[in-house]
Amino acid sequence: VTAVEFAVLDDIGVRKDATDSFRSLVHSIINSRLTNHRPTIYTSNLPMSDMRKVFDDRLGDRVADMTAEFTFKGTSKRGVR
């Protein structure tokens, strides 16, 4: 994930019970991508303000500092065929 030119990290922050080792891994990935100027898209059902609650202030700030937040509104389409 750190070496690919472009990455999409889907559903970040979905685990409210993230362990310290998981947070450390995510922080390493984000830090590496930022340091190497690699474009990254993050998707989540959470607003940016909640990322600090799921991870920590440091990781939440790092993601917020390098992103633009777009909100998509509507009803869930899961299970609709």
CSV table of C-alpha atoms in Angstrom, one decimal:
chain,number,residue,atom,x,y,z
A,1,VAL,CA,0.0,0.0,0.0
A,2,THR,CA,2.9,2.4,0.7
A,3,ALA,CA,4.7,1.8,-2.6
A,4,VAL,CA,1.8,1.9,-5.1
A,5,GLU,CA,1.4,5.2,-7.0
A,6,PHE,CA,-2.3,5.7,-6.2
A,7,ALA,CA,-4.3,4.1,-3.4
A,8,VAL,CA,-7.9,4.0,-2.2
A,9,LEU,CA,-8.3,3.2,1.5
A,10,ASP,CA,-11.9,2.1,1.9
A,11,ASP,CA,-13.9,2.4,5.1
A,12,ILE,CA,-11.2,3.9,7.3
A,13,GLY,CA,-12.4,4.4,10.8
A,14,VAL,CA,-15.1,1.7,10.6
A,15,ARG,CA,-13.5,-0.1,13.5
A,16,LYS,CA,-14.3,1.7,16.7
A,17,ASP,CA,-12.3,-0.9,18.7
A,18,ALA,CA,-9.1,-0.4,16.7
A,19,THR,CA,-6.1,-1.7,18.6
A,20,ASP,CA,-2.9,0.3,19.1
A,21,SER,CA,-1.0,-2.0,16.7
A,22,PHE,CA,-3.7,-1.4,14.0
A,23,ARG,CA,-3.6,2.4,14.6
A,24,SER,CA,0.2,2.2,14.3
A,25,LEU,CA,0.0,0.3,11.0
A,26,VAL,CA,-2.5,2.8,9.6
A,27,HIS,CA,-0.4,5.7,10.8
A,28,SER,CA,2.7,4.2,9.1
A,29,ILE,CA,0.8,3.8,5.8
A,30,ILE,CA,-0.6,7.4,5.9
A,31,ASN,CA,2.8,8.8,6.9
A,32,SER,CA,4.6,6.9,4.2
A,33,ARG,CA,2.1,8.0,1.5
A,34,LEU,CA,2.3,11.6,2.7
A,35,THR,CA,6.1,11.7,2.9
A,36,ASN,CA,6.4,10.2,-0.6
A,37,HIS,CA,3.7,12.5,-2.1
A,38,ARG,CA,1.5,9.6,-3.2
A,39,PRO,CA,-2.1,10.5,-3.9
A,40,THR,CA,-4.6,8.7,-1.7
A,41,ILE,CA,-8.4,8.6,-1.5
A,42,TYR,CA,-10.0,7.7,1.9
A,43,THR,CA,-13.6,6.6,2.1
A,44,SER,CA,-15.6,6.4,5.3
A,45,ASN,CA,-19.1,6.6,6.6
A,46,LEU,CA,-17.8,8.8,9.4
A,47,PRO,CA,-17.4,12.6,9.2
A,48,MET,CA,-13.8,13.8,9.5
A,49,SER,CA,-14.5,15.1,13.0
A,50,ASP,CA,-15.2,11.5,14.2
A,51,MET,CA,-11.8,10.2,12.9
A,52,ARG,CA,-10.1,11.6,15.9
A,53,LYS,CA,-12.4,9.6,18.2
A,54,VAL,CA,-11.8,6.3,16.3
A,55,PHE,CA,-8.0,6.7,16.0
A,56,ASP,CA,-6.3,9.5,18.0
A,57,ASP,CA,-5.8,13.2,17.6
A,58,ARG,CA,-2.5,12.8,15.9
A,59,LEU,CA,-3.7,10.4,13.2
A,60,GLY,CA,-7.0,12.2,12.8
A,61,ASP,CA,-5.1,15.5,12.2
A,62,ARG,CA,-2.7,13.9,9.8
A,63,VAL,CA,-5.6,12.7,7.6
A,64,ALA,CA,-7.5,15.9,7.9
A,65,ASP,CA,-4.5,18.0,7.0
A,66,MET,CA,-4.1,16.3,3.7
A,67,THR,CA,-7.6,15.7,2.5
A,68,ALA,CA,-10.7,17.5,1.2
A,69,GLU,CA,-13.9,16.2,2.7
A,70,PHE,CA,-16.8,15.5,0.4
A,71,THR,CA,-20.2,14.5,1.8
A,72,PHE,CA,-22.6,12.3,-0.2
A,73,LYS,CA,-26.1,12.3,1.1
A,74,GLY,CA,-28.9,9.9,0.4
A,75,THR,CA,-30.4,6.6,1.4
A,76,SER,CA,-28.4,3.3,1.6
A,77,LYS,CA,-28.6,1.2,-1.6
A,78,ARG,CA,-27.2,-1.9,0.1
A,79,GLY,CA,-29.4,-4.9,-0.7
A,80,VAL,CA,-31.4,-3.1,-3.4
A,81,ARG,CA,-31.4,-4.8,-6.7
